[in-house]
């Protein structure tokens, strides 16, 4: 089996993670229990997750000139991701403030920092996109950059997987270049005005889509008439912060390896489940052996 080549266009953040028995309501202060500082950002998470799932991966994004930026690049490189194209922008790196409750639920505030300055792809960045088997992108960097990368990928025959998160409007030019869309209920609602009971509505936008439902699994739909519900893999949930990133990356890797997409969604569901068993984002992303163990485990 040939190793999948993945290019990820997206964000890199330093995650400041605090845990508590319950998440605070507006205006409320609660006493937390633990605090950790971890590399994150949907782009960086998905790049690391792709490598751990068995792919080679180049990450295209931007970090700040601050201490967080130094740490982010060191950690991304140490994870085996090609960060040679990672830009350094004068100023602050992106930061995510993450609160995690006892049941694994979370609330996240992201300040983009350098991610917001990631515009105008260079020829080297575009070359990396064109040479990949699969491009994976999200919406934590300027949508114009994502569109430029997706259009270049489509022209080169590189498959385009868009994880349309966070929820926002997506231009028609970008949707026209997407081969596979991955969204949760909130993101699907933002794009189509419809939710979990109408996954096929996403096919008005793209030829293939996955609608993730957390503990209720995921729907896979395509314009060939496939409508399949994939159940979640049941595990004890510690922190769901990076589950979607693990899912999306594993899905892209499996598809790049030539798996049938329904089977790829099952494997991705195992990756998401393996991820939620540990606290944190990048440190919780599962390795291939962990994904395979849950994928082959009895239901």
Tab-separated table of C-alpha atoms in Angstrom:
chain	number	residue	atom	x	y	z
A	1	UNK	CA	0.000	0.000	0.000
A	2	UNK	CA	1.401	3.365	-1.047
A	3	UNK	CA	1.701	6.034	1.626
A	4	UNK	CA	-0.830	8.839	1.177
A	5	UNK	CA	0.626	12.303	0.611
A	6	UNK	CA	-1.476	14.895	2.439
A	7	UNK	CA	-1.203	18.674	2.290
A	8	UNK	CA	-2.971	20.556	5.071
A	9	UNK	CA	-3.845	24.234	4.748
A	10	UNK	CA	-4.970	25.674	8.067
A	11	UNK	CA	-4.384	27.181	11.451
A	12	UNK	CA	-1.794	26.652	14.186
A	13	UNK	CA	-2.659	27.783	17.708
A	14	UNK	CA	-1.331	27.398	21.205
A	15	UNK	CA	-4.108	25.767	23.226
A	16	UNK	CA	-4.497	26.907	26.832
A	17	UNK	CA	-6.638	24.158	28.340
A	18	UNK	CA	-8.376	24.258	31.705
A	19	UNK	CA	-10.581	21.541	33.185
A	20	UNK	CA	-13.435	21.844	35.662
A	21	UNK	CA	-16.391	19.858	36.954
A	22	UNK	CA	-18.738	22.027	34.883
A	23	UNK	CA	-18.315	24.746	32.268
A	24	UNK	CA	-19.042	28.297	33.478
A	25	UNK	CA	-22.209	30.021	32.349
A	26	UNK	CA	-22.050	33.634	31.123
A	27	UNK	CA	-20.915	35.846	33.992
A	28	UNK	CA	-20.016	32.884	36.193
A	29	UNK	CA	-16.597	31.921	37.603
A	30	UNK	CA	-15.927	28.278	38.438
A	31	UNK	CA	-12.971	26.667	40.170
A	32	UNK	CA	-10.955	24.539	37.772
A	33	UNK	CA	-8.891	21.447	38.472
A	34	UNK	CA	-6.064	21.219	35.890
A	35	UNK	CA	-4.298	23.372	33.294
A	36	UNK	CA	-2.083	22.420	30.352
A	37	UNK	CA	-0.592	24.357	27.435
A	38	UNK	CA	-0.541	22.351	24.217
A	39	UNK	CA	-0.001	22.950	20.485
A	40	UNK	CA	-3.282	22.988	18.576
A	41	UNK	CA	-5.276	24.699	15.859
A	42	UNK	CA	-7.416	22.691	13.460
A	43	UNK	CA	-4.799	22.792	10.698
A	44	UNK	CA	-1.871	21.713	12.853
A	45	UNK	CA	-4.005	19.087	14.593
A	46	UNK	CA	-5.094	17.566	11.299
A	47	UNK	CA	-1.532	17.588	9.979
A	48	UNK	CA	-0.243	15.731	13.041
A	49	UNK	CA	-3.243	13.388	12.950
A	50	UNK	CA	-2.555	12.563	9.300
A	51	UNK	CA	1.046	11.601	10.084
A	52	UNK	CA	-0.014	9.466	13.048
A	53	UNK	CA	-2.611	7.779	10.845
A	54	UNK	CA	0.139	6.747	8.434
A	55	UNK	CA	0.448	9.533	5.847
A	56	UNK	CA	3.263	11.866	4.913
A	57	UNK	CA	2.110	15.443	5.413
A	58	UNK	CA	3.151	18.994	4.589
A	59	UNK	CA	1.577	21.774	6.643
A	60	UNK	CA	0.868	25.196	5.153
A	61	UNK	CA	0.010	27.950	7.610
A	62	UNK	CA	1.426	30.801	9.696
A	63	UNK	CA	2.774	31.245	13.216
A	64	UNK	CA	3.774	34.385	15.089
A	65	UNK	CA	7.242	35.644	15.965
A	66	UNK	CA	6.520	35.094	19.670
A	67	UNK	CA	7.539	32.273	22.003
A	68	UNK	CA	4.338	30.388	21.202
A	69	UNK	CA	5.378	30.356	17.536
A	70	UNK	CA	8.776	28.838	18.326
A	71	UNK	CA	7.139	26.103	20.371
A	72	UNK	CA	4.474	25.426	17.760
A	73	UNK	CA	6.958	24.883	14.934
A	74	UNK	CA	9.174	22.691	17.104
A	75	UNK	CA	6.255	20.498	18.150
A	76	UNK	CA	4.801	20.240	14.636
A	77	UNK	CA	8.193	19.244	13.221
A	78	UNK	CA	8.830	16.776	16.042
A	79	UNK	CA	5.541	15.071	15.175
A	80	UNK	CA	6.927	14.238	11.736
A	81	UNK	CA	5.088	16.920	9.768
A	82	UNK	CA	6.952	18.763	6.996
A	83	UNK	CA	6.884	22.372	8.241
A	84	UNK	CA	9.390	23.808	5.765
A	85	UNK	CA	6.677	25.974	4.204
A	86	UNK	CA	5.313	27.224	7.550
A	87	UNK	CA	5.392	31.040	7.572
A	88	UNK	CA	6.545	33.207	10.466
A	89	UNK	CA	4.570	36.455	10.745
A	90	UNK	CA	5.658	39.316	12.996
A	91	UNK	CA	3.380	39.484	16.049
A	92	UNK	CA	1.305	37.038	18.045
A	93	UNK	CA	0.579	33.420	17.205
A	94	UNK	CA	-2.960	32.113	17.282
A	95	UNK	CA	-4.259	31.164	20.725
A	96	UNK	CA	-7.204	28.977	21.746
A	97	UNK	CA	-8.708	29.204	25.228
A	98	UNK	CA	-10.256	25.793	25.896
A	99	UNK	CA	-12.496	24.878	28.828
A	100	UNK	CA	-13.279	21.190	29.338
A	101	UNK	CA	-16.020	19.856	31.618
A	102	UNK	CA	-16.101	16.561	33.490
A	103	UNK	CA	-18.240	14.887	30.809
A	104	UNK	CA	-15.759	15.795	28.078
A	105	UNK	CA	-17.769	18.703	26.666
A	106	UNK	CA	-15.859	21.868	25.828
A	107	UNK	CA	-16.111	25.573	25.073
A	108	UNK	CA	-13.422	27.210	22.927
A	109	UNK	CA	-12.472	30.807	22.162
A	110	UNK	CA	-9.921	31.263	19.363
A	111	UNK	CA	-7.950	34.453	18.665
A	112	UNK	CA	-6.454	34.009	15.161
A	113	UNK	CA	-3.207	35.989	15.510
A	114	UNK	CA	-0.843	35.042	12.679
A	115	UNK	CA	-3.455	32.750	11.141
A	116	UNK	CA	-5.333	35.819	9.951
A	117	UNK	CA	-2.303	36.968	7.971
A	118	UNK	CA	-1.987	33.719	6.012
A	119	UNK	CA	-2.929	35.058	2.571
A	120	UNK	CA	-1.578	34.914	-0.974
A	121	UNK	CA	-0.072	31.440	-1.429
A	122	UNK	CA	3.504	31.319	-2.680
A	123	UNK	CA	4.623	29.160	-5.583
A	124	UNK	CA	6.278	26.791	-3.099
A	125	UNK	CA	3.015	26.414	-1.175
A	126	UNK	CA	1.022	25.858	-4.353
A	127	UNK	CA	3.564	23.241	-5.494
A	128	UNK	CA	3.032	21.358	-2.219
A	129	UNK	CA	-0.720	21.382	-2.824
A	130	UNK	CA	-0.384	20.131	-6.392
A	131	UNK	CA	1.985	17.305	-5.404
A	132	UNK	CA	-0.323	15.911	-2.707
A	133	UNK	CA	-2.810	13.076	-3.112
A	134	UNK	CA	-5.273	14.842	-0.821
A	135	UNK	CA	-5.632	18.458	0.299
A	136	UNK	CA	-7.262	18.959	3.694
A	137	UNK	CA	-8.464	22.417	4.686
A	138	UNK	CA	-10.589	24.124	7.338
A	139	UNK	CA	-11.915	27.647	7.875
A	140	UNK	CA	-9.736	29.034	10.700
A	141	UNK	CA	-7.595	30.874	8.127
A	142	UNK	CA	-8.863	33.390	5.538
A	143	UNK	CA	-11.373	31.721	3.238
A	144	UNK	CA	-9.668	33.332	0.240
A	145	UNK	CA	-6.533	31.301	1.026
A	146	UNK	CA	-8.503	28.085	1.347
A	147	UNK	CA	-10.227	28.810	-1.958
A	148	UNK	CA	-6.919	29.474	-3.715
A	149	UNK	CA	-5.496	26.199	-2.432
A	150	UNK	CA	-8.615	24.204	-3.322
A	151	UNK	CA	-8.800	25.589	-6.855
A	152	UNK	CA	-5.116	24.787	-7.403
A	153	UNK	CA	-5.633	21.282	-6.036
A	154	UNK	CA	-8.641	20.625	-8.253
A	155	UNK	CA	-6.705	21.769	-11.346
A	156	UNK	CA	-3.847	19.385	-10.467
A	157	UNK	CA	-6.071	16.372	-9.766
A	158	UNK	CA	-5.513	16.498	-6.010
A	159	UNK	CA	-8.597	15.470	-4.016
A	160	UNK	CA	-10.002	18.239	-1.832
A	161	UNK	CA	-11.421	17.520	1.628
A	162	UNK	CA	-12.955	20.569	3.305
A	163	UNK	CA	-13.764	20.489	6.997
A	164	UNK	CA	-16.025	23.566	6.995
A	165	UNK	CA	-15.266	24.571	10.576
A	166	UNK	CA	-15.863	26.867	12.299
A	167	UNK	CA	-19.376	27.447	10.968
A	168	UNK	CA	-19.451	30.267	8.424
A	169	UNK	CA	-20.583	30.974	4.886
A	170	UNK	CA	-18.513	29.314	2.182
A	171	UNK	CA	-18.120	30.916	-1.264
A	172	UNK	CA	-19.425	29.071	-4.299
A	173	UNK	CA	-15.951	29.044	-5.876
A	174	UNK	CA	-14.611	27.030	-2.946
A	175	UNK	CA	-17.544	24.606	-2.837
A	176	UNK	CA	-17.128	23.963	-6.558
A	177	UNK	CA	-13.588	22.690	-5.901
A	178	UNK	CA	-14.530	20.402	-2.974
A	179	UNK	CA	-14.615	16.628	-3.481
A	180	UNK	CA	-15.639	15.731	0.080
A	181	UNK	CA	-17.199	17.981	2.713
A	182	UNK	CA	-16.983	17.186	6.437
A	183	UNK	CA	-19.275	19.104	8.812
A	184	UNK	CA	-20.977	18.744	12.170
A	185	UNK	CA	-24.606	19.661	12.857
A	186	UNK	CA	-23.907	23.334	13.529
A	187	UNK	CA	-21.828	23.690	10.381
A	188	UNK	CA	-24.402	21.847	8.267
A	189	UNK	CA	-27.101	24.164	9.588
A	190	UNK	CA	-25.000	27.204	8.640
A	191	UNK	CA	-24.499	25.915	5.095
A	192	UNK	CA	-27.923	24.499	4.269
A	193	UNK	CA	-30.355	25.676	6.933
A	194	UNK	CA	-31.016	22.016	7.714
A	195	UNK	CA	-29.593	19.722	10.361
A	196	UNK	CA	-28.991	16.127	11.370
A	197	UNK	CA	-32.137	14.671	9.812
A	198	UNK	CA	-31.344	15.888	6.296
A	199	UNK	CA	-27.710	15.022	5.486
A	200	UNK	CA	-28.553	14.742	1.792
A	201	UNK	CA	-29.144	18.511	1.723
A	202	UNK	CA	-25.352	18.858	1.665
A	203	UNK	CA	-25.345	17.293	-1.803
A	204	UNK	CA	-26.835	20.497	-3.152
A	205	UNK	CA	-23.376	21.949	-2.498
A	206	UNK	CA	-20.830	19.140	-3.025
A	207	UNK	CA	-20.709	15.644	-4.574
A	208	UNK	CA	-19.896	13.844	-1.297
A	209	UNK	CA	-20.368	14.745	2.358
A	210	UNK	CA	-19.987	13.456	5.888
A	211	UNK	CA	-22.210	14.830	8.646
A	212	UNK	CA	-20.716	14.042	12.060
A	213	UNK	CA	-22.985	13.658	15.087
A	214	UNK	CA	-20.574	13.092	17.982
A	215	UNK	CA	-21.750	10.157	20.063
A	216	UNK	CA	-24.478	9.419	17.505
A	217	UNK	CA	-21.992	8.577	14.776
A	218	UNK	CA	-21.975	10.065	11.280
A	219	UNK	CA	-23.834	10.077	7.969
A	220	UNK	CA	-22.082	9.554	4.640
A	221	UNK	CA	-23.960	10.667	1.526
A	222	UNK	CA	-23.035	11.082	-2.130
A	223	UNK	CA	-24.671	11.942	-5.429
A	224	UNK	CA	-24.596	8.278	-6.513
A	225	UNK	CA	-27.406	7.722	-4.031
A	226	UNK	CA	-25.396	6.402	-1.084
A	227	UNK	CA	-26.880	7.261	2.308
A	228	UNK	CA	-25.158	5.368	5.136
A	229	UNK	CA	-25.200	5.897	8.888
A	230	UNK	CA	-21.935	4.923	10.589
A	231	UNK	CA	-22.308	4.377	14.346
A	232	UNK	CA	-19.885	5.898	16.816
A	233	UNK	CA	-17.353	3.660	18.523
A	234	UNK	CA	-18.251	3.611	22.208
A	235	UNK	CA	-15.450	4.650	24.578
A	236	UNK	CA	-15.133	6.579	27.834
A	237	UNK	CA	-14.934	10.269	26.889
A	238	UNK	CA	-12.295	12.449	28.593
A	239	UNK	CA	-11.988	15.362	26.145
A	240	UNK	CA	-13.684	15.750	22.768
A	241	UNK	CA	-11.692	18.833	21.684
A	242	UNK	CA	-9.734	17.251	18.817
A	243	UNK	CA	-12.087	14.401	17.905
A	244	UNK	CA	-13.238	16.123	14.730
A	245	UNK	CA	-9.661	16.768	13.655
A	246	UNK	CA	-8.683	13.134	14.199
A	247	UNK	CA	-11.783	12.043	12.264
A	248	UNK	CA	-11.169	14.346	9.286
A	249	UNK	CA	-7.478	13.492	8.997
A	250	UNK	CA	-8.068	9.743	9.211
A	251	UNK	CA	-10.833	10.006	6.627
A	252	UNK	CA	-8.508	11.807	4.201
A	253	UNK	CA	-5.699	9.300	4.773
A	254	UNK	CA	-7.973	6.299	4.263
A	255	UNK	CA	-9.481	7.771	1.097
A	256	UNK	CA	-6.009	8.549	-0.231
A	257	UNK	CA	-5.041	4.925	0.391
A	258	UNK	CA	-7.861	3.822	-1.888
A	259	UNK	CA	-10.416	2.673	0.661
A	260	UNK	CA	-14.099	2.780	-0.169
A	261	UNK	CA	-15.460	5.965	1.401
A	262	UNK	CA	-17.997	4.199	3.609
A	263	UNK	CA	-15.197	2.043	5.007
A	264	UNK	CA	-13.046	5.175	5.342
A	265	UNK	CA	-15.766	6.789	7.475
A	266	UNK	CA	-15.841	3.716	9.741
A	267	UNK	CA	-12.050	3.980	10.165
A	268	UNK	CA	-12.336	7.716	10.805
A	269	UNK	CA	-14.969	7.058	13.474
A	270	UNK	CA	-12.467	4.780	15.218
A	271	UNK	CA	-9.888	7.583	15.051
A	272	UNK	CA	-12.294	10.070	16.625
A	273	UNK	CA	-13.132	7.606	19.389
A	274	UNK	CA	-9.457	6.888	20.095
A	275	UNK	CA	-8.838	10.629	20.399
A	276	UNK	CA	-11.490	11.424	23.021
A	277	UNK	CA	-9.943	9.048	25.549
A	278	UNK	CA	-7.177	11.553	26.428
A	279	UNK	CA	-7.034	15.196	27.524
A	280	UNK	CA	-5.784	17.791	25.060
A	281	UNK	CA	-5.717	18.293	21.321
A	282	UNK	CA	-2.466	17.361	19.553
A	283	UNK	CA	-1.304	15.062	22.357
A	284	UNK	CA	-4.549	13.066	22.135
A	285	UNK	CA	-4.406	12.423	18.381
A	286	UNK	CA	-4.232	8.644	17.874
A	287	UNK	CA	-1.621	6.590	16.083
A	288	UNK	CA	-2.564	4.105	13.382
A	289	UNK	CA	-2.316	1.087	15.665
A	290	UNK	CA	-4.842	2.646	18.078
A	291	UNK	CA	-7.237	3.404	15.232
A	292	UNK	CA	-6.947	-0.139	13.891
A	293	UNK	CA	-7.599	-1.624	17.331
A	294	UNK	CA	-10.907	0.204	17.698
A	295	UNK	CA	-11.814	-0.306	14.035
A	296	UNK	CA	-11.515	-4.090	14.381
A	297	UNK	CA	-12.930	-4.356	17.918
A	298	UNK	CA	-16.308	-6.099	18.315
A	299	UNK	CA	-19.235	-3.665	18.422
